[in-house]
Coordinates of C-alpha atoms in Angstrom, one line a residue:
M1 CA 0.0 0.0 -0.1
Q2 CA 1.2 3.5 -0.9
P3 CA 0.9 6.6 1.7
F4 CA -1.8 9.3 0.9
A5 CA -0.6 11.8 -1.6
Q6 CA -1.3 15.5 0.3
L7 CA -3.6 17.2 -1.5
P8 CA -4.4 21.0 -1.7
G9 CA -6.6 22.0 1.4
T10 CA -6.0 18.6 3.2
T11 CA -4.1 17.8 6.6
T12 CA -3.0 13.9 6.5
A13 CA -1.5 12.0 8.9
P14 CA 0.6 8.7 7.8
R15 CA -1.9 6.5 6.5
P16 CA -2.3 3.2 3.9
A17 CA -3.9 3.5 1.0
A18 CA -6.9 1.2 -0.3
G19 CA -7.1 3.0 -3.5
N20 CA -6.5 5.8 -5.7
W21 CA -9.2 8.4 -5.0
S22 CA -9.2 10.0 -8.5
G23 CA -12.5 11.0 -8.2
T24 CA -13.8 10.5 -12.1
G25 CA -17.0 9.5 -11.3
P26 CA -20.4 11.7 -10.9
R27 CA -20.2 13.2 -7.4
T28 CA -22.8 11.1 -5.5
G29 CA -23.4 8.9 -2.7
T30 CA -22.8 6.0 -5.3
D31 CA -19.5 7.0 -6.7
T32 CA -16.8 4.8 -7.3
W33 CA -13.2 4.1 -6.3
S34 CA -10.8 4.0 -9.2
G35 CA -10.5 0.4 -10.1
T36 CA -12.0 -0.8 -6.7
G37 CA -15.8 -0.1 -7.4
R38 CA -16.2 0.6 -3.5
P39 CA -17.8 3.8 -2.3
V40 CA -17.0 7.1 -1.7
P41 CA -15.6 7.7 1.8
V42 CA -17.8 8.4 4.6
L43 CA -18.0 12.1 5.2
V44 CA -17.3 12.1 8.8
A45 CA -18.2 15.5 10.6
V46 CA -16.2 16.2 13.5
G47 CA -17.7 18.5 16.1
H48 CA -15.8 19.8 19.4
G49 CA -18.7 18.5 21.8
S50 CA -20.6 20.5 24.5
R51 CA -22.4 19.9 27.4
D52 CA -25.3 22.4 25.9
P53 CA -27.9 20.2 24.3
R54 CA -28.5 22.5 21.8
A55 CA -25.1 21.6 20.3
R56 CA -25.8 18.2 19.1
A57 CA -29.4 18.5 17.7
T58 CA -27.8 22.0 15.8
L59 CA -24.9 19.9 14.0
A60 CA -27.5 17.3 13.4
R61 CA -29.7 20.1 11.4
L62 CA -26.4 21.3 9.8
L63 CA -25.5 17.2 8.4
D64 CA -29.3 17.0 7.3
R65 CA -28.8 20.0 5.1
V66 CA -25.4 18.5 3.8
R67 CA -27.4 15.4 2.8
E68 CA -30.1 17.2 1.2
L69 CA -27.1 18.6 -0.9
R70 CA -25.5 15.1 -1.7
P71 CA -28.0 12.7 -1.3
G72 CA -27.0 9.1 -1.4
L73 CA -23.7 10.5 0.6
D74 CA -22.7 8.8 3.7
V75 CA -22.9 11.7 6.0
R76 CA -21.6 10.6 10.1
L77 CA -21.6 13.0 12.9
A78 CA -18.6 12.4 15.6
H79 CA -17.3 14.4 18.7
I80 CA -14.2 15.0 19.9
E81 CA -15.4 15.0 23.9
L82 CA -18.7 15.2 25.4
N83 CA -21.3 14.2 23.2
A84 CA -21.6 10.8 21.7
P85 CA -20.7 9.4 19.2
L86 CA -17.0 9.9 20.1
L87 CA -14.8 10.1 17.3
D88 CA -13.2 7.2 18.2
D89 CA -16.2 4.7 18.5
T90 CA -16.9 6.3 15.3
L91 CA -13.5 5.8 13.5
A92 CA -13.3 1.9 15.0
G93 CA -16.7 0.9 13.7
L94 CA -16.0 2.4 10.2
A95 CA -12.9 0.3 10.1
A96 CA -14.9 -2.4 11.2
E97 CA -17.1 -2.0 8.1
G98 CA -14.2 -2.0 5.6
R99 CA -15.3 2.1 4.6
E100 CA -12.9 4.6 4.1
A101 CA -13.7 8.0 5.6
V102 CA -12.9 12.1 5.1
L103 CA -12.9 14.0 8.6
V104 CA -14.2 17.2 8.3
P105 CA -13.6 19.3 11.5
L106 CA -16.7 21.4 12.1
L107 CA -14.2 23.8 13.4
L108 CA -13.3 27.3 12.3
A109 CA -9.6 27.5 12.5
P110 CA -6.6 25.5 12.9
G111 CA -5.7 24.6 16.5
Y112 CA -4.7 21.5 18.7
H113 CA -7.8 19.3 17.8
V114 CA -7.3 19.8 14.3
T115 CA -3.3 19.3 14.2
H116 CA -3.1 16.8 16.8
D117 CA -6.2 15.2 17.7
L118 CA -7.9 14.4 14.9
P119 CA -4.7 13.1 13.2
A120 CA -3.8 11.2 16.7
A121 CA -7.4 9.4 16.2
L122 CA -6.8 8.2 12.5
A123 CA -3.4 6.8 13.8
A124 CA -5.3 4.9 16.4
V125 CA -7.3 3.2 13.4
P126 CA -4.4 1.7 10.9
D127 CA -6.9 -0.2 9.0
L128 CA -9.2 2.7 8.1
P129 CA -7.8 4.4 4.9
A130 CA -9.0 8.3 5.4
R131 CA -7.3 11.9 5.7
V132 CA -8.5 15.1 7.4
A133 CA -9.7 17.9 5.6
E134 CA -9.0 21.3 6.4
P135 CA -11.0 23.8 9.1
L136 CA -13.6 25.5 7.3
G137 CA -12.4 28.9 8.1
P138 CA -11.1 31.5 6.2
H139 CA -13.7 30.8 3.0
P140 CA -15.7 33.1 1.1
L141 CA -19.0 31.1 2.3
L142 CA -17.9 30.8 5.9
V143 CA -18.1 35.1 5.5
E144 CA -21.8 34.8 3.7
A145 CA -23.2 32.9 6.5
L146 CA -21.2 35.2 9.7
A147 CA -22.8 38.5 7.5
D148 CA -26.4 36.4 7.0
R149 CA -26.5 35.5 10.9
L150 CA -25.5 39.2 11.6
A151 CA -28.5 40.6 9.3
Q152 CA -30.7 38.1 10.8
A153 CA -30.0 39.5 14.4
G154 CA -30.4 43.0 13.0
W155 CA -27.6 44.7 10.9
T156 CA -28.9 46.6 8.4
P157 CA -27.5 48.4 4.9
A158 CA -27.1 51.4 6.7
D159 CA -25.5 50.6 9.6
S160 CA -22.9 49.5 7.1
A161 CA -22.7 52.8 5.8
S162 CA -22.6 54.0 9.0
R163 CA -19.1 55.5 11.0
A164 CA -20.5 54.9 14.1
T165 CA -20.6 50.5 13.9
G166 CA -18.3 47.7 14.5
V167 CA -17.9 44.5 15.0
V168 CA -16.1 41.7 17.3
L169 CA -15.9 38.6 15.3
A170 CA -16.0 36.3 18.4
S171 CA -14.3 32.8 18.4
A172 CA -13.2 30.0 20.7
G173 CA -10.0 30.7 20.8
S174 CA -6.2 28.8 20.3
R175 CA -2.6 29.1 21.4
D176 CA -1.9 28.3 18.1
P177 CA -1.0 31.4 16.3
R178 CA -2.0 30.0 13.0
S179 CA -5.5 30.0 14.7
A180 CA -5.1 33.7 15.4
A181 CA -3.8 34.8 12.2
T182 CA -6.9 32.7 10.4
L183 CA -9.8 34.3 12.4
R184 CA -8.0 37.8 11.6
R185 CA -8.3 36.7 7.9
I186 CA -11.9 35.7 8.7
A187 CA -12.2 39.4 10.5
T188 CA -10.9 41.4 7.2
A189 CA -13.1 39.5 4.9
L190 CA -16.1 39.9 6.9
G191 CA -15.7 43.7 7.2
E192 CA -15.1 44.0 3.5
R193 CA -18.2 42.1 3.3
L194 CA -19.7 44.5 5.6
G195 CA -19.0 47.9 3.8
G196 CA -15.5 48.4 5.3
T197 CA -17.0 48.5 8.8
P198 CA -13.8 47.5 11.2
V199 CA -14.3 43.9 12.7
V200 CA -12.1 43.0 15.7
A201 CA -11.3 39.3 15.9
A202 CA -11.7 38.3 19.9
Y203 CA -12.1 35.3 21.6
A204 CA -13.3 33.5 24.3
S205 CA -9.9 31.7 25.7
A206 CA -6.3 30.8 25.3
A207 CA -5.8 34.5 23.2
A208 CA -6.5 38.2 23.3
P209 CA -8.3 39.9 23.0
T210 CA -11.1 39.2 24.7
V211 CA -14.6 40.4 23.5
P212 CA -15.1 43.3 26.4
E213 CA -11.3 44.3 25.1
A214 CA -12.5 44.2 21.8
V215 CA -15.5 45.9 22.6
A216 CA -13.7 48.7 24.0
A217 CA -10.7 49.1 21.1
L218 CA -14.0 49.9 19.4
T219 CA -15.4 52.2 21.3
A220 CA -12.2 54.1 21.6
R221 CA -12.2 54.7 17.8
G222 CA -15.6 55.9 17.8
R223 CA -17.8 53.2 17.5
H224 CA -20.8 53.3 19.5
R225 CA -23.0 50.4 17.7
I226 CA -21.2 47.4 18.1
A227 CA -22.6 43.9 17.1
V228 CA -21.0 40.7 18.1
A229 CA -20.4 38.2 15.2
S230 CA -20.5 34.4 16.1
C231 CA -17.6 32.5 14.6
F232 CA -19.1 29.2 16.2
T233 CA -20.9 26.2 14.6
A234 CA -23.2 25.7 17.5
P235 CA -24.4 27.2 20.6
G236 CA -22.1 26.7 23.8
L237 CA -20.7 28.2 26.9
F238 CA -18.0 30.3 24.9
A239 CA -20.9 31.5 22.4
A240 CA -23.3 32.6 25.2
R241 CA -20.7 34.3 26.8
A242 CA -19.7 36.4 23.8
A243 CA -22.6 37.2 22.8
A244 CA -23.4 38.4 26.8
H245 CA -20.6 40.9 26.1
A246 CA -22.4 42.6 23.1
P247 CA -23.5 46.4 23.7
W248 CA -26.1 45.9 20.5
I249 CA -27.0 43.2 18.9
A250 CA -25.4 39.3 19.3
A251 CA -25.5 37.2 16.1
D252 CA -26.6 34.0 16.8
P253 CA -24.0 30.7 15.9
L254 CA -23.3 29.8 12.3
G255 CA -25.5 26.4 12.7
A256 CA -27.3 25.0 9.9
H257 CA -27.0 27.9 7.8
P258 CA -27.1 26.5 3.8
A259 CA -23.6 28.6 3.6
L260 CA -22.4 26.6 5.6
A261 CA -23.7 23.1 4.7
R262 CA -22.1 24.1 1.5
L263 CA -18.7 24.7 2.8
V264 CA -18.6 21.3 4.5
L265 CA -19.2 19.6 1.3
H266 CA -16.4 21.9 -0.3
R267 CA -14.2 20.6 2.6
Y268 CA -14.8 17.3 2.1
D269 CA -14.8 17.5 -2.0
L270 CA -11.0 19.0 -1.4
A271 CA -10.0 16.4 0.6
R272 CA -11.2 13.5 -1.3
T273 CA -10.3 14.9 -5.0
G274 CA -8.0 17.8 -4.4
R275 CA -10.8 19.8 -6.5
P276 CA -14.7 21.1 -5.4
A277 CA -17.3 19.2 -7.0
A278 CA -18.8 20.6 -10.1
P279 CA -22.4 21.7 -9.2
T280 CA -25.2 19.4 -9.7
T281 CA -28.3 20.9 -9.9
P282 CA -28.0 24.4 -9.1
S283 CA -30.9 25.0 -6.8
R284 CA -29.6 22.1 -4.9
E285 CA -25.5 22.3 -4.9
L286 CA -24.1 25.6 -5.7
A287 CA -20.4 25.4 -6.6
A288 CA -17.9 26.4 -3.8
I289 CA -16.4 29.6 -3.9

Protein backbone atom coordinates (compact mmCIF):
# COMPACT_ATOMS: atom_id res chain seq x y z
CA MET A 1 0.00 0.00 0.00
CA GLN A 2 1.14 3.53 -0.75
CA PRO A 3 0.72 6.50 1.58
CA PHE A 4 -1.87 9.12 0.69
CA ALA A 5 -0.59 11.91 -1.52
CA GLN A 6 -0.96 15.39 -0.04
CA LEU A 7 -3.77 17.26 -1.78
CA PRO A 8 -4.63 20.95 -1.60
CA GLY A 9 -6.87 21.76 1.34
CA THR A 10 -6.04 18.62 3.36
CA THR A 11 -4.08 17.55 6.40
CA THR A 12 -2.90 13.97 6.43
CA ALA A 13 -1.37 11.73 9.01
CA PRO A 14 0.79 8.92 7.58
CA ARG A 15 -1.87 6.52 6.34
CA PRO A 16 -2.04 3.46 4.10
CA ALA A 17 -4.20 3.76 0.99
CA ALA A 18 -6.72 1.21 -0.23
CA GLY A 19 -6.99 2.72 -3.66
CA ASN A 20 -6.52 5.86 -5.69
CA TRP A 21 -8.98 8.62 -4.87
CA SER A 22 -9.32 9.83 -8.42
CA GLY A 23 -12.80 11.35 -8.17
CA THR A 24 -13.49 10.49 -11.81
CA GLY A 25 -17.10 9.38 -11.34
CA PRO A 26 -20.11 11.60 -10.81
CA ARG A 27 -20.03 13.05 -7.30
CA THR A 28 -22.94 11.31 -5.62
CA GLY A 29 -23.24 8.81 -2.83
CA THR A 30 -22.77 6.05 -5.39
CA ASP A 31 -19.35 7.18 -6.65
CA THR A 32 -16.77 4.46 -6.94
CA TRP A 33 -13.11 4.32 -6.10
CA SER A 34 -10.93 4.24 -9.21
CA GLY A 35 -10.34 0.61 -10.12
CA THR A 36 -12.03 -0.79 -7.01
CA GLY A 37 -15.78 -0.30 -7.42
CA ARG A 38 -16.01 0.67 -3.76
CA PRO A 39 -18.24 3.43 -2.34
CA VAL A 40 -16.97 6.95 -1.84
CA PRO A 41 -15.51 7.68 1.60
CA VAL A 42 -17.83 8.48 4.44
CA LEU A 43 -17.99 12.17 5.37
CA VAL A 44 -17.34 12.27 9.11
CA ALA A 45 -18.20 15.73 10.41
CA VAL A 46 -16.26 16.25 13.63
CA GLY A 47 -17.63 18.60 16.25
CA HIS A 48 -15.92 19.51 19.48
CA GLY A 49 -18.71 18.43 21.78
CA SER A 50 -20.60 20.51 24.33
CA ARG A 51 -22.58 20.21 27.53
CA ASP A 52 -25.19 22.47 25.94
CA PRO A 53 -27.93 20.10 24.72
CA ARG A 54 -28.66 22.42 21.79
CA ALA A 55 -25.22 21.84 20.28
CA ARG A 56 -25.67 18.27 19.11
CA ALA A 57 -29.14 19.00 17.73
CA THR A 58 -27.78 22.01 15.85
CA LEU A 59 -25.02 19.98 14.22
CA ALA A 60 -27.52 17.25 13.34
CA ARG A 61 -29.60 19.83 11.46
CA LEU A 62 -26.49 21.06 9.65
CA LEU A 63 -25.71 17.53 8.48
CA ASP A 64 -29.30 17.07 7.34
CA ARG A 65 -28.69 20.02 5.00
CA VAL A 66 -25.47 18.39 3.80
CA ARG A 67 -27.36 15.19 2.98
CA GLU A 68 -29.99 17.17 1.09
CA LEU A 69 -27.25 18.69 -1.05
CA ARG A 70 -25.55 15.33 -1.72
CA PRO A 71 -28.21 12.58 -1.76
CA GLY A 72 -26.81 9.14 -1.06
CA LEU A 73 -23.60 10.34 0.57
CA ASP A 74 -22.94 8.62 3.90
CA VAL A 75 -22.62 11.52 6.37
CA ARG A 76 -21.94 10.87 10.04
CA LEU A 77 -21.46 13.10 13.08
CA ALA A 78 -18.72 12.47 15.64
CA HIS A 79 -17.41 14.44 18.60
CA ILE A 80 -13.95 14.92 20.06
CA GLU A 81 -15.36 14.86 23.59
CA LEU A 82 -18.45 15.27 25.78
CA ASN A 83 -21.05 13.96 23.31
CA ALA A 84 -21.79 10.64 21.65
CA PRO A 85 -20.91 9.36 19.20
CA LEU A 86 -17.27 9.95 20.08
CA LEU A 87 -14.78 10.16 17.24
CA ASP A 88 -12.74 7.14 18.34
CA ASP A 89 -15.84 4.94 18.38
CA THR A 90 -16.97 6.22 14.98
CA LEU A 91 -13.59 5.53 13.37
CA ALA A 92 -13.39 2.06 14.90
CA GLY A 93 -16.84 1.28 13.53
CA LEU A 94 -15.91 2.47 10.04
CA ALA A 95 -12.76 0.34 10.08
CA ALA A 96 -14.84 -2.68 11.06
CA GLU A 97 -17.17 -1.95 8.13
CA GLY A 98 -14.20 -1.81 5.74
CA ARG A 99 -14.95 1.79 4.79
CA GLU A 100 -12.85 4.84 3.96
CA ALA A 101 -13.42 8.27 5.46
CA VAL A 102 -12.81 11.98 5.17
CA LEU A 103 -12.89 13.84 8.48
CA VAL A 104 -14.26 17.37 8.10
CA PRO A 105 -13.62 19.41 11.25
CA LEU A 106 -16.63 21.53 12.19
CA LEU A 107 -14.07 23.98 13.55
CA LEU A 108 -13.35 27.42 12.17
CA ALA A 109 -9.55 27.60 12.35
CA PRO A 110 -6.44 25.50 12.86
CA GLY A 111 -5.71 24.57 16.45
CA TYR A 112 -4.76 21.65 18.66
CA HIS A 113 -7.86 19.63 17.80
CA VAL A 114 -7.24 19.87 14.05
CA THR A 115 -3.46 19.50 14.08
CA HIS A 116 -3.10 16.91 16.85
CA ASP A 117 -6.32 15.27 18.03
CA LEU A 118 -7.71 14.31 14.62
CA PRO A 119 -4.45 12.90 13.17
CA ALA A 120 -3.90 11.02 16.45
CA ALA A 121 -7.39 9.53 16.25
CA LEU A 122 -6.64 8.28 12.73
CA ALA A 123 -3.27 6.88 13.75
CA ALA A 124 -5.05 4.78 16.37
CA VAL A 125 -7.07 3.04 13.63
CA PRO A 126 -4.42 1.91 11.12
CA ASP A 127 -6.89 -0.22 9.14
CA LEU A 128 -9.02 2.79 8.20
CA PRO A 129 -7.87 4.67 5.07
CA ALA A 130 -8.77 8.28 5.79
CA ARG A 131 -7.62 11.86 5.65
CA VAL A 132 -8.45 15.06 7.47
CA ALA A 133 -9.86 18.04 5.58
CA GLU A 134 -8.98 21.62 6.40
CA PRO A 135 -11.05 23.49 9.01
CA LEU A 136 -13.95 25.56 7.72
CA GLY A 137 -12.17 28.90 7.74
CA PRO A 138 -11.13 30.99 6.04
CA HIS A 139 -13.54 30.82 3.10
CA PRO A 140 -16.05 33.16 1.40
CA LEU A 141 -18.90 30.78 2.25
CA LEU A 142 -18.07 31.20 5.93
CA VAL A 143 -18.13 34.97 5.54
CA GLU A 144 -21.49 34.69 3.78
CA ALA A 145 -22.93 32.79 6.73
CA LEU A 146 -21.48 35.23 9.28
CA ALA A 147 -22.90 38.25 7.44
CA ASP A 148 -26.29 36.61 7.09
CA ARG A 149 -26.46 35.78 10.79
CA LEU A 150 -25.69 39.43 11.57
CA ALA A 151 -28.47 40.53 9.22
CA GLN A 152 -30.87 38.17 10.98
CA ALA A 153 -29.88 39.79 14.28
CA GLY A 154 -30.74 43.25 12.96
CA TRP A 155 -27.76 44.51 10.95
CA THR A 156 -28.88 46.63 7.98
CA PRO A 157 -27.21 48.22 4.93
CA ALA A 158 -27.44 51.53 6.77
CA ASP A 159 -25.28 50.05 9.53
CA SER A 160 -22.63 49.13 6.98
CA ALA A 161 -22.54 52.74 5.84
CA SER A 162 -22.43 54.19 9.35
CA ARG A 163 -19.27 55.49 11.01
CA ALA A 164 -20.71 54.55 14.39
CA THR A 165 -20.82 50.79 13.90
CA GLY A 166 -18.27 48.07 14.48
CA VAL A 167 -18.23 44.29 14.83
CA VAL A 168 -16.46 41.92 17.17
CA LEU A 169 -15.86 38.51 15.58
CA ALA A 170 -16.02 36.17 18.57
CA SER A 171 -14.49 32.69 18.49
CA ALA A 172 -13.25 30.07 20.93
CA GLY A 173 -9.54 30.91 20.75
CA SER A 174 -6.38 28.83 20.57
CA ARG A 175 -2.73 29.09 21.55
CA ASP A 176 -1.80 28.09 17.99
CA PRO A 177 -0.74 31.31 16.21
CA ARG A 178 -2.18 29.97 12.95
CA SER A 179 -5.62 30.08 14.54
CA ALA A 180 -5.36 33.80 15.36
CA ALA A 181 -4.04 34.51 11.87
CA THR A 182 -6.98 32.68 10.34
CA LEU A 183 -9.51 34.57 12.48
CA ARG A 184 -7.91 37.87 11.49
CA ARG A 185 -8.31 36.92 7.83
CA ILE A 186 -11.96 36.06 8.42
CA ALA A 187 -12.45 39.37 10.24
CA THR A 188 -10.91 41.30 7.35
CA ALA A 189 -13.11 39.52 4.82
CA LEU A 190 -16.22 40.11 6.93
CA GLY A 191 -15.38 43.80 7.20
CA GLU A 192 -15.11 44.02 3.43
CA ARG A 193 -18.44 42.23 3.10
CA LEU A 194 -19.97 44.82 5.45
CA GLY A 195 -18.81 47.75 3.36
CA GLY A 196 -15.62 48.53 5.24
CA THR A 197 -17.00 48.26 8.76
CA PRO A 198 -14.16 47.61 11.22
CA VAL A 199 -14.23 44.01 12.47
CA VAL A 200 -11.99 42.92 15.35
CA ALA A 201 -11.34 39.24 16.06
CA ALA A 202 -11.73 38.32 19.73
CA TYR A 203 -11.54 35.13 21.75
CA ALA A 204 -13.35 33.41 24.58
CA SER A 205 -10.20 31.68 25.83
CA ALA A 206 -6.48 31.10 25.29
CA ALA A 207 -5.83 34.24 23.23
CA ALA A 208 -6.25 38.02 23.23
CA PRO A 209 -8.13 40.24 22.88
CA THR A 210 -11.17 39.08 24.76
CA VAL A 211 -14.60 40.17 23.59
CA PRO A 212 -14.81 42.99 26.19
CA GLU A 213 -11.33 44.16 25.20
CA ALA A 214 -12.32 44.23 21.52
CA VAL A 215 -15.48 46.16 22.38
CA ALA A 216 -13.39 48.69 24.30
CA ALA A 217 -10.96 49.05 21.40
CA LEU A 218 -13.78 49.76 18.95
CA THR A 219 -15.38 52.21 21.37
CA ALA A 220 -12.07 54.08 21.61
CA ARG A 221 -12.22 54.46 17.83
CA GLY A 222 -15.61 56.15 18.08
CA ARG A 223 -17.66 53.06 17.26
CA HIS A 224 -20.60 52.97 19.66
CA ARG A 225 -22.98 50.55 17.90
CA ILE A 226 -21.04 47.35 18.27
CA ALA A 227 -22.36 43.97 17.17
CA VAL A 228 -20.94 40.56 18.04
CA ALA A 229 -20.65 38.05 15.19
CA SER A 230 -20.64 34.46 16.42
CA CYS A 231 -17.83 32.44 14.84
CA PHE A 232 -19.11 29.23 16.43
CA THR A 233 -20.74 26.32 14.67
CA ALA A 234 -23.21 25.63 17.47
CA PRO A 235 -24.52 27.02 20.76
CA GLY A 236 -22.39 26.50 23.83
CA LEU A 237 -20.76 28.17 26.81
CA PHE A 238 -18.27 30.25 24.84
CA ALA A 239 -20.87 31.42 22.32
CA ALA A 240 -23.23 32.44 25.14
CA ARG A 241 -20.50 34.33 26.99
CA ALA A 242 -19.51 36.21 23.84
CA ALA A 243 -23.10 37.19 23.10
CA ALA A 244 -23.57 38.43 26.67
CA HIS A 245 -20.84 41.04 26.10
CA ALA A 246 -22.55 42.55 23.03
CA PRO A 247 -23.33 46.24 23.63
CA TRP A 248 -25.86 46.19 20.80
CA ILE A 249 -26.82 43.05 18.82
CA ALA A 250 -25.39 39.55 18.91
CA ALA A 251 -25.69 37.12 16.03
CA ASP A 252 -26.59 33.48 16.54
CA PRO A 253 -23.99 30.74 15.98
CA LEU A 254 -23.66 29.60 12.38
CA GLY A 255 -25.58 26.37 12.94
CA ALA A 256 -27.40 24.88 9.95
CA HIS A 257 -26.86 27.86 7.66
CA PRO A 258 -27.07 26.78 3.99
CA ALA A 259 -23.68 28.32 3.18
CA LEU A 260 -22.06 26.32 5.98
CA ALA A 261 -23.53 23.09 4.60
CA ARG A 262 -22.06 23.93 1.18
CA LEU A 263 -18.71 24.65 2.84
CA VAL A 264 -18.68 21.27 4.59
CA LEU A 265 -19.10 19.56 1.22
CA HIS A 266 -16.47 21.81 -0.35
CA ARG A 267 -13.91 20.77 2.28
CA TYR A 268 -14.88 17.12 1.81
CA ASP A 269 -14.46 17.31 -1.97
CA LEU A 270 -11.07 19.01 -1.74
CA ALA A 271 -9.81 16.40 0.71
CA ARG A 272 -11.15 13.53 -1.38
CA THR A 273 -10.13 14.61 -4.87
CA GLY A 274 -8.11 17.79 -4.66
CA ARG A 275 -10.83 19.84 -6.36
CA PRO A 276 -14.39 20.99 -5.58
CA ALA A 277 -17.33 19.16 -7.07
CA ALA A 278 -18.92 20.41 -10.25
CA PRO A 279 -22.42 21.72 -9.57
CA THR A 280 -25.18 19.20 -10.08
CA THR A 281 -28.53 20.98 -9.98
CA PRO A 282 -27.93 24.69 -9.31
CA SER A 283 -30.89 24.93 -6.97
CA ARG A 284 -29.54 22.08 -4.86
CA GLU A 285 -25.79 22.51 -4.75
CA LEU A 286 -24.03 25.67 -5.84
CA ALA A 287 -20.43 25.56 -6.89
CA ALA A 288 -18.17 26.34 -3.96
CA ILE A 289 -16.39 29.65 -4.10
